[in-house]
Coordinates of C-alpha atoms in Angstrom, one line a residue:
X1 CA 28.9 -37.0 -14.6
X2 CA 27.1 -36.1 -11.2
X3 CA 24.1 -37.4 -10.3
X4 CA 22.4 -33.9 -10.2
X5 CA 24.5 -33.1 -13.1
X6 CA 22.3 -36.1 -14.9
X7 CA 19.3 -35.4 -14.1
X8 CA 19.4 -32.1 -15.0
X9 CA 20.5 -33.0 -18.3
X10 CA 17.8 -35.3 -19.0
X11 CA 15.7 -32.7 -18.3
X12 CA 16.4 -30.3 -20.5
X13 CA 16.8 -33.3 -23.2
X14 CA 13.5 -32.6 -24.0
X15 CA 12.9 -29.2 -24.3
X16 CA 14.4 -26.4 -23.2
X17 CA 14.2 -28.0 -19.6
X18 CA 11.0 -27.2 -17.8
X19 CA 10.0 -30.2 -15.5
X20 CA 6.6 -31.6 -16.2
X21 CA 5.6 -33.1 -13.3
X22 CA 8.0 -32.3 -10.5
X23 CA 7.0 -28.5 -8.5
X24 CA 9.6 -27.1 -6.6
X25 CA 8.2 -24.2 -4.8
X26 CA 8.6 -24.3 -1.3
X27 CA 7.2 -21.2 -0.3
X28 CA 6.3 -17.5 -0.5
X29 CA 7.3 -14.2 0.3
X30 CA 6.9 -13.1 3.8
X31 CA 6.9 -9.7 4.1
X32 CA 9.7 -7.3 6.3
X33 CA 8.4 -5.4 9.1
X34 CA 8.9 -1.5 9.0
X35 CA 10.5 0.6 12.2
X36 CA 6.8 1.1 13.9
X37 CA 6.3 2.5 17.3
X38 CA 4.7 -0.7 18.4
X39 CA 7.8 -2.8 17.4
X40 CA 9.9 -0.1 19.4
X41 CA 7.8 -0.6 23.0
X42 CA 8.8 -4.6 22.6
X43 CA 12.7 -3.5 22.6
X44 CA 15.0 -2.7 26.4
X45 CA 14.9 -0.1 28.1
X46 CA 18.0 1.5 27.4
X47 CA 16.9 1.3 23.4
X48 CA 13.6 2.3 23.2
X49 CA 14.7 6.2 23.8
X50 CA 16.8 6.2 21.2
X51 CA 14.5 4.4 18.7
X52 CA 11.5 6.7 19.5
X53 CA 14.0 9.7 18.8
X54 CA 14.9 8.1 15.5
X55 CA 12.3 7.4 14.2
X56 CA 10.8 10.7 15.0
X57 CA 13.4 12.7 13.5
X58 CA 12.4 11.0 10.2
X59 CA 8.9 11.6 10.4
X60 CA 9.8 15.4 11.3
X61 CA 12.3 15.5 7.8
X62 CA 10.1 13.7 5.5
X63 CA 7.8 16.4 6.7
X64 CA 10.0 18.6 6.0
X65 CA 10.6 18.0 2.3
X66 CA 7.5 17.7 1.4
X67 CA 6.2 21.1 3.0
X68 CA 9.3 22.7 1.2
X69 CA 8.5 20.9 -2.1
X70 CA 4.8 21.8 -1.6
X71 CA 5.7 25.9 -0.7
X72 CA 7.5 25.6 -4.2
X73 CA 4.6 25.0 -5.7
X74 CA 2.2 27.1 -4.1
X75 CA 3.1 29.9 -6.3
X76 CA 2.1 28.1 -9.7
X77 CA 1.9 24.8 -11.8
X78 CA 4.3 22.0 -10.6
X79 CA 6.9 21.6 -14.1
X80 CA 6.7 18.4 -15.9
X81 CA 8.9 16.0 -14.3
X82 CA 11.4 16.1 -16.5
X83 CA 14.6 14.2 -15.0
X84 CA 16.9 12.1 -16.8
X85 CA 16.3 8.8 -16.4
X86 CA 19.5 6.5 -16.0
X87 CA 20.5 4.9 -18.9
X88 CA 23.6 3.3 -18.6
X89 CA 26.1 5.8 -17.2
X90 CA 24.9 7.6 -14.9
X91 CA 26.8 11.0 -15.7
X92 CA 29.2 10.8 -12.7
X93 CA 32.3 9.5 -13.5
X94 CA 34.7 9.0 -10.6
X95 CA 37.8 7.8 -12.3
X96 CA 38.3 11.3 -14.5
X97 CA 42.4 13.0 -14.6
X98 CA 41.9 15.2 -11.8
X99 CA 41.7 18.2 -14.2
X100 CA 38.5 17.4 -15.9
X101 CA 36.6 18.0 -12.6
X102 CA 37.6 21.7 -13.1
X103 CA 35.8 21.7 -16.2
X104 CA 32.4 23.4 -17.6
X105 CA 31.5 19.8 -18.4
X106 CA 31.8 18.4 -14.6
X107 CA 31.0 21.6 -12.8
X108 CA 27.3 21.1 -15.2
X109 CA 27.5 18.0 -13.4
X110 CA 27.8 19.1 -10.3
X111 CA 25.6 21.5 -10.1
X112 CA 22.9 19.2 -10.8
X113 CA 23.6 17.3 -8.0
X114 CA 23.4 20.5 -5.6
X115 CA 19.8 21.4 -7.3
X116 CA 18.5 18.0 -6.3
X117 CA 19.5 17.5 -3.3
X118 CA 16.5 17.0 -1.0
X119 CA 16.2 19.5 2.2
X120 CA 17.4 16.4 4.4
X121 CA 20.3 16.0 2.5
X122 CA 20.1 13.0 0.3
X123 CA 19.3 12.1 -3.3
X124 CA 16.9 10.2 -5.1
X125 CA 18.2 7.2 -7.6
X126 CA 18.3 6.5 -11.5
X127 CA 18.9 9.9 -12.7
X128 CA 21.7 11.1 -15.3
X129 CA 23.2 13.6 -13.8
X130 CA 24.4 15.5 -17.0
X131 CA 20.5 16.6 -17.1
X132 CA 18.9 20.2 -16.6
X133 CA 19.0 21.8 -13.2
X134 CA 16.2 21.4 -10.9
X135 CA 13.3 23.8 -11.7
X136 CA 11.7 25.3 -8.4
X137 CA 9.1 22.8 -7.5
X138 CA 9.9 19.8 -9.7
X139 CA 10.1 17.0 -7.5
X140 CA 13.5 15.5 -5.8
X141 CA 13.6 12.2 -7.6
X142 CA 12.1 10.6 -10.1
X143 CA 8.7 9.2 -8.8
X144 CA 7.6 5.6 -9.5
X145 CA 4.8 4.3 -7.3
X146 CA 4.8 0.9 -9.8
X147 CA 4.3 -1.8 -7.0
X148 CA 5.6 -4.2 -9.0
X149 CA 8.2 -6.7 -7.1
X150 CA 6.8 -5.7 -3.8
X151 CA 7.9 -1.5 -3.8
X152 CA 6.3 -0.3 -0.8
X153 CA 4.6 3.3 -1.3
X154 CA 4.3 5.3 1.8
X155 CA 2.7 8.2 0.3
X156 CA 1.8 8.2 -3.8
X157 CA 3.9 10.6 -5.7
X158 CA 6.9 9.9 -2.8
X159 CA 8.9 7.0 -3.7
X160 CA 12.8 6.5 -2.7
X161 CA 12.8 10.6 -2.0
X162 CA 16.7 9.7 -0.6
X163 CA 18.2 6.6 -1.0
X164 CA 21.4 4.6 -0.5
X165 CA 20.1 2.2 -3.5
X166 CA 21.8 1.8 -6.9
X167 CA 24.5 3.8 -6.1
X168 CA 22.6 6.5 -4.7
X169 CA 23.4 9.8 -3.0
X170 CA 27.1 7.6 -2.3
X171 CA 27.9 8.2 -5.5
X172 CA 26.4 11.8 -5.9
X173 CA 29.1 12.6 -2.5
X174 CA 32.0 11.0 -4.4
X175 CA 31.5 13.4 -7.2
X176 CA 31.3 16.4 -5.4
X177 CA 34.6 15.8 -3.9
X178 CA 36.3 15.4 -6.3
X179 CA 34.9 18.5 -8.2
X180 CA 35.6 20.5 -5.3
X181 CA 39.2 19.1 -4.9
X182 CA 39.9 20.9 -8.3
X183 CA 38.1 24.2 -7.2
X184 CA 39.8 25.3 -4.1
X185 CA 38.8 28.8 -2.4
X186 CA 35.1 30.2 -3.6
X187 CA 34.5 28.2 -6.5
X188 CA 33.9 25.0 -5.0
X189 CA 32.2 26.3 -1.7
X190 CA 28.7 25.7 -2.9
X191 CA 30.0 21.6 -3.8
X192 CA 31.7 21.2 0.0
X193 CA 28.7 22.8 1.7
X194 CA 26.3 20.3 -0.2
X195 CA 29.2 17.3 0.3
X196 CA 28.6 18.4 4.2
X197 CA 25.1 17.9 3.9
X198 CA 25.2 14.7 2.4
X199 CA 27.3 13.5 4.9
X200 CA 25.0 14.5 7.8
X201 CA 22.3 13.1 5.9
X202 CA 23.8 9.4 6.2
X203 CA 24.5 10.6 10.0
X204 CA 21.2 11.2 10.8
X205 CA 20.1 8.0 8.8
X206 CA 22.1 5.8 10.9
X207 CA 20.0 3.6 12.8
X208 CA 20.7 3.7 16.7
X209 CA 22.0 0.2 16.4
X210 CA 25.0 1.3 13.1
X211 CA 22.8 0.0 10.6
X212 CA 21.3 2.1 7.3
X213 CA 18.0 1.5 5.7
X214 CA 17.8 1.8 2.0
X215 CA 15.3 5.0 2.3
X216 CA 15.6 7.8 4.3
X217 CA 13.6 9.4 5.6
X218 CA 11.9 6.1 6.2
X219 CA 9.2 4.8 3.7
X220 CA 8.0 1.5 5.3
X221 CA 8.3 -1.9 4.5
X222 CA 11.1 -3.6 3.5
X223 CA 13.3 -0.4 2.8
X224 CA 13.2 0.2 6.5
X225 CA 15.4 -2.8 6.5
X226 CA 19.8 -2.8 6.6
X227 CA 20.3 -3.3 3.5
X228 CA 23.5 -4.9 2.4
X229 CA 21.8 -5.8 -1.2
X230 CA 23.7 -4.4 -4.3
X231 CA 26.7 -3.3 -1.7
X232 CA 24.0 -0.2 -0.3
X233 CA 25.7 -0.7 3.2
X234 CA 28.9 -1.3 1.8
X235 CA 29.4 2.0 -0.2
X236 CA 28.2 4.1 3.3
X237 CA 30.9 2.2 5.5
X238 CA 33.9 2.9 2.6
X239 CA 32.6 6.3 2.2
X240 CA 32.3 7.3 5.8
X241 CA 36.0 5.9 6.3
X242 CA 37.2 8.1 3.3
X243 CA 35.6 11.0 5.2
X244 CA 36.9 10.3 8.7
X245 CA 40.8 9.9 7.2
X246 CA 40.4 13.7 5.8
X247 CA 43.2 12.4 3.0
X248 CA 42.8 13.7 -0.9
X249 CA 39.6 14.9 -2.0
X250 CA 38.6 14.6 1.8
X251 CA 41.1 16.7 3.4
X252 CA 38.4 19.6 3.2
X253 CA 36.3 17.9 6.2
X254 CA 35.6 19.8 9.0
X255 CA 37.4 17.7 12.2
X256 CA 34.5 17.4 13.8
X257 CA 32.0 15.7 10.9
X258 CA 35.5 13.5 10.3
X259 CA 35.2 12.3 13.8
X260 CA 31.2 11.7 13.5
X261 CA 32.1 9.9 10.2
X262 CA 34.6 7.7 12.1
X263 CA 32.2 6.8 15.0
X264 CA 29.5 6.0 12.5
X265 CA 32.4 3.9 10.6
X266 CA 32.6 1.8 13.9
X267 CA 29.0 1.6 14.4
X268 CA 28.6 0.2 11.5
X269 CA 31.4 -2.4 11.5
X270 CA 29.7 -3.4 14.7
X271 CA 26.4 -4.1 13.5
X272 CA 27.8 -5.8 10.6
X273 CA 29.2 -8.4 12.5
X274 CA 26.6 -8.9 14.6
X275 CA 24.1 -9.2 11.9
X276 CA 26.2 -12.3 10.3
X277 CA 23.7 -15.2 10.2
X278 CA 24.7 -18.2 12.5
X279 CA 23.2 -21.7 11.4
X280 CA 23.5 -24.6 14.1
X281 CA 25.8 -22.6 16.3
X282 CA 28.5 -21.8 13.1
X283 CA 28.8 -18.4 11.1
X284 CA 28.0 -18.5 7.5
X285 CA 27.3 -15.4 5.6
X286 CA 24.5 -12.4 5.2
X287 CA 21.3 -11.9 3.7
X288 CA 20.3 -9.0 1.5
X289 CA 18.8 -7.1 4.1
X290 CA 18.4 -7.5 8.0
X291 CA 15.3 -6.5 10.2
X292 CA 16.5 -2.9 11.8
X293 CA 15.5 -3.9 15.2
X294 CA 15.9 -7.3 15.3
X295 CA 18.7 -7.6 13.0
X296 CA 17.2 -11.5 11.5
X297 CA 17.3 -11.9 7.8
X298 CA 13.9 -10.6 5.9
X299 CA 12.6 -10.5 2.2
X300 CA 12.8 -7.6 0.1
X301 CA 11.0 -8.0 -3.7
X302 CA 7.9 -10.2 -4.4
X303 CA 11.1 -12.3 -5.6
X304 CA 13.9 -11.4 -3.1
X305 CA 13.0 -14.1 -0.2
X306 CA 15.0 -14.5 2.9
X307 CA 17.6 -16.3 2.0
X308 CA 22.0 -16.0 2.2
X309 CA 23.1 -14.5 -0.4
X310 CA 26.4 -15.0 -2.1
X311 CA 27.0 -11.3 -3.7
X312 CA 26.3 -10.0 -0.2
X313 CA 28.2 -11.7 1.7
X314 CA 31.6 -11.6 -1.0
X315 CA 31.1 -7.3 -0.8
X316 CA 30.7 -7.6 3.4
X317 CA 33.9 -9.6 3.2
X318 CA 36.0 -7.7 1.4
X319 CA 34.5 -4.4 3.9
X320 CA 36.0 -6.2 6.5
X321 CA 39.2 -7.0 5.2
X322 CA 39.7 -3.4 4.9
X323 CA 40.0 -2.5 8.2
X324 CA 43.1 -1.5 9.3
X325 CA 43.2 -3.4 12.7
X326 CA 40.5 -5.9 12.8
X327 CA 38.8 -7.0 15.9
X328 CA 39.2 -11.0 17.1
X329 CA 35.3 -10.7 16.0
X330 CA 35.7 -8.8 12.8
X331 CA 38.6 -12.0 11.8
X332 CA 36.5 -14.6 13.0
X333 CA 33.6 -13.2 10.6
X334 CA 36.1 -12.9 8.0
X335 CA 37.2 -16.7 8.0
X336 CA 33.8 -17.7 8.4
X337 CA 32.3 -16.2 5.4
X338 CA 35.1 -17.3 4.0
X339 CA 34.7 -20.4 4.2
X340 CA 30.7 -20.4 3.7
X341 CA 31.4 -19.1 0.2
X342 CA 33.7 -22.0 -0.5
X343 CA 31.2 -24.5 0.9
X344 CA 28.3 -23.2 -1.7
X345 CA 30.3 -23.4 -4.5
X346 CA 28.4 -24.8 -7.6
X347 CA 30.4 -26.8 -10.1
X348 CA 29.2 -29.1 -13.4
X349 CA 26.6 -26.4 -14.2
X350 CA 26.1 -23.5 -16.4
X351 CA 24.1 -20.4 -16.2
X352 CA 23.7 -19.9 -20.7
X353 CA 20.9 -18.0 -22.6
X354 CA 18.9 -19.3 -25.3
X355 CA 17.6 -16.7 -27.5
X356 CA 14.2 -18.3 -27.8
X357 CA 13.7 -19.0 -24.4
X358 CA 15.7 -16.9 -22.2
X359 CA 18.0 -17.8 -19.2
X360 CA 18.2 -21.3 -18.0
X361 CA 20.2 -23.3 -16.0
X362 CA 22.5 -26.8 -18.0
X363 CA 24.9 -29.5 -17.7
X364 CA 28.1 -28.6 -18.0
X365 CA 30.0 -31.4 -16.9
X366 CA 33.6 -29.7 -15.4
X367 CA 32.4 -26.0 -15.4
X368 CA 32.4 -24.0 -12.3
X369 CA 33.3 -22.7 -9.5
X370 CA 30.1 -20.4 -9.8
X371 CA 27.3 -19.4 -7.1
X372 CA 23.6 -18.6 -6.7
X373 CA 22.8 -15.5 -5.5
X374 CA 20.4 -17.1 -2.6
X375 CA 20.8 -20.1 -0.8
X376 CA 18.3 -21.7 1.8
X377 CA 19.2 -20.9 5.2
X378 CA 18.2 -24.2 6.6
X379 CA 19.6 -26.2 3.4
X380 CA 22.5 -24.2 2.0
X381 CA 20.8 -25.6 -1.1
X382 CA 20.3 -22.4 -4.0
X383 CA 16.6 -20.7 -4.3
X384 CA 15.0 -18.2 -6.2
X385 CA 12.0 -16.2 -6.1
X386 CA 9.4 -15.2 -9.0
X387 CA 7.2 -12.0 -9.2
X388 CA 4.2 -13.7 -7.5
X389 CA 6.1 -14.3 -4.4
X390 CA 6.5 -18.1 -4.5
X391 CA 10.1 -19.5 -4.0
X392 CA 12.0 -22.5 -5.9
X393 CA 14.5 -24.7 -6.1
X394 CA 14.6 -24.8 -9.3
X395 CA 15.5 -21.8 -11.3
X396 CA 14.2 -23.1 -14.7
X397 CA 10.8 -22.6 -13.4
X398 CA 11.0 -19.5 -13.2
X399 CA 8.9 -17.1 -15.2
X400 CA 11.0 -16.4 -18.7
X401 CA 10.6 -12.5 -17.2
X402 CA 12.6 -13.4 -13.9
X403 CA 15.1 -15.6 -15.2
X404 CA 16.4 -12.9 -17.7
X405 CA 16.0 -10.1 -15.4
X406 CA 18.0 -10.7 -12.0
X407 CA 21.4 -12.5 -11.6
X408 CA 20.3 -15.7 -10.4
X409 CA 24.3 -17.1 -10.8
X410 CA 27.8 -15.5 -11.2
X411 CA 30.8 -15.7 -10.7
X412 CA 31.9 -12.6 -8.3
X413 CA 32.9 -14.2 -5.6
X414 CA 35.9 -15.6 -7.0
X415 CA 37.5 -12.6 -6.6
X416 CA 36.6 -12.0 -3.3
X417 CA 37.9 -15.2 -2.2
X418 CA 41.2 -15.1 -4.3
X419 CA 41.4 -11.6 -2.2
X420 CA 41.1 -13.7 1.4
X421 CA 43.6 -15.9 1.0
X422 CA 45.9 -12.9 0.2
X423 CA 44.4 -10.9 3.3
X424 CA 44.8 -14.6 5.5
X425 CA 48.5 -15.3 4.5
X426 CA 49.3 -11.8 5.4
X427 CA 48.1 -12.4 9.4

């Protein structure tokens, strides 16, 4: 057995495996900076126009919403907000015979998605779409200002009011075209024109640099940040390539949004591969999200610290193996994420639940390949985060709260690596 096989053995001889006397936090949370004017005036130049415009623009749509929202309501008593909460499936299934999205059952669907879309163009997150159609003046999304985990509330009662997170408004632009795909002529005009939207929506989200924050218009804090975490980044770049080939349920694209789509496509490759975090000289992988103007890795959650993250990086590196004609850079990114994932590997552990006490990290002499979801930076060694902000080494310390409620190990990218050494022999 290992030596750090061993020892963690030993300590969970005792118990369930809390150390007595040994702490391992390192740290706390440091907050991400937002998009702020005064950040802009420390940028070039030739940037700062185009970040002032930007970040304008967003001010000028959020405005927007909320005036229309509020005009809504100016005639009467707001409805109860009365949204579906997501609960499991989220109502939109994408993988349907091609005839279903003809049906009374999809076009419900569908039109539920039109109802909520926001004036910019987006949609708001967790919502079963097989729910009622938006009453005039019930709010866009389902509003939680909990601050819990480090949420960052612009404005109460205006919380991810368009998102690319969970699945969001990505998923909602999916669904309408394939519903339209099955309605040609008049009865899917109403789904293309809103599919339009939605695309100009991540358009105008794009930052001037390619990246995408995870709210837009902006709310502050860390969801000003790219955000690559839970493939939010990911899901816009395949998306706006799907758009910019016009094939299948594309093929209804105007040219001209298919060429935007494309250039945006690029822009975000780019920034990708710019963003990849370089440790003594050598490429390694991402983090969840990167500062918008700066591009460094930053924190998200109370328990989301800036770290490289495993799940991140395997999605990023399958994005770039898709493209069709990859860029010296775009390979040289690929090979060295690559072979970061390989170097973090974790073996002769394993991630188990006891029902008593919750997740916990054991000996398992032989078991692995498997990864944490955060590494150090500095140490390529795994660490995790807890709701107070502090940062570990040790997962077992962990509140029991944390450690069952965020995947602190998996197995994922496996796959992604058993998928580069097809996408490498191929060369």
């Amino acid at each position: 057995m290992k030596r750090t096989a061993l020892a963690l053995a030993l300590a969970l001889a005792a118990g369930w495996g809390l150390p007595a006397a040994q702490a391992t936090v390192i740290g706390t949370m440091t907050r991400a900076q937002p998009v702020t004017e005064a950040r802009i005036a420390t940028l070039g130049e030739t940037e700062r126009a185009a970040w002032r415009a930007y970040l304008e623009r967003s001010r000028a749509l959020m405005e927007r919403d909320k005036a229309t929202l509020a005009a809504e309501r100016a005639s009467g008593t707001a409805p109860p907000e009365a949204q579906a909460r997501l609960h499991g499936d989220s109502g939109m299934p994408l993988k349907q015979p091609a005839a279903w999205y003809a049906s009374a059952e999809a076009r419900h669907v569908a039109d539920n998605i039109v109802s909520f879309q926001t004036p910019a163009g987006g949609w708001g997150k967790n919502v079963n779409r097989t729910g009622h159609l938006r009453q005039k003046g019930e709010h866009y999304a389902p509003i939680d200002d909990d601050p819990s985990g480090g949420v960052i509330v612009a404005t109460k009662g205006w919380n991810y009011v368009g998102t690319i997170d969970n699945d969001a408004t990505t998923t909602e632009l999916a669904f309408l075209a394939r519903v339209q795909a099955a309605l040609p002529g008049a009865p899917g005009a109403a789904y293309r024109q809103a599919f339009e939207r939605g695309v100009s929506y991540l358009l105008d989200a794009q930052y001037p640099n390619g990246g995408f924050p995870q709210v837009y218009p902006l709310q502050g804090g860390y969801h000003d940040a790219i955000t690559f975490n839970d493939n939010a980044f990911a899901q816009v770049a395949d998306l706006l390539a799907m758009v910019a080939a016009r094939g299948g349920d594309y093929a209804f694209v105007p040219p001209e949004l298919a060429a935007r789509a494309g250039a945006a496509h690029g822009r975000a490759i780019k920034v990708l591969v710019a963003s990849q975090i370089r440790v003594d000289g050598q490429l390694t992988g991402w983090c969840q999200q990167h500062d918008a103007l700066t591009l460094a890795p930053v924190g998200a959650r109370n328990f989301e610290p800036v770290a490289l993250s495993s799940s991140e990086t395997s999605r990023l590196l399958r994005l770039l193996m898709e493209q069709p004609r990859p860029t010296p850079e775009v390979v040289a990114a690929i090979d060295a994420a690559a072979a970061w994932l390989k170097r973090v590997a974790v073996r002769d552990v394993g991630w188990t639940t006891k029902a008593e006490n919750g997740r916990f990290l054991e000996a398992r002499p032989g078991a692995g390949p498997m990864w944490a979801r955060m590494y150090d930076i500095a140490t390529m060694k795994p660490i995790f985060g807890d709701r107070d902000g502090t940062i570990h080494t040790d997962v077992n310390e962990l509140s029991k709260e944390r450690r069952d409620g965020y995947g602190w190990y998996g197995n994922g990218p496996a796959s992604a690596l058993a998928a580069y050494d097809k996408w490498s022999k191929k060369r």
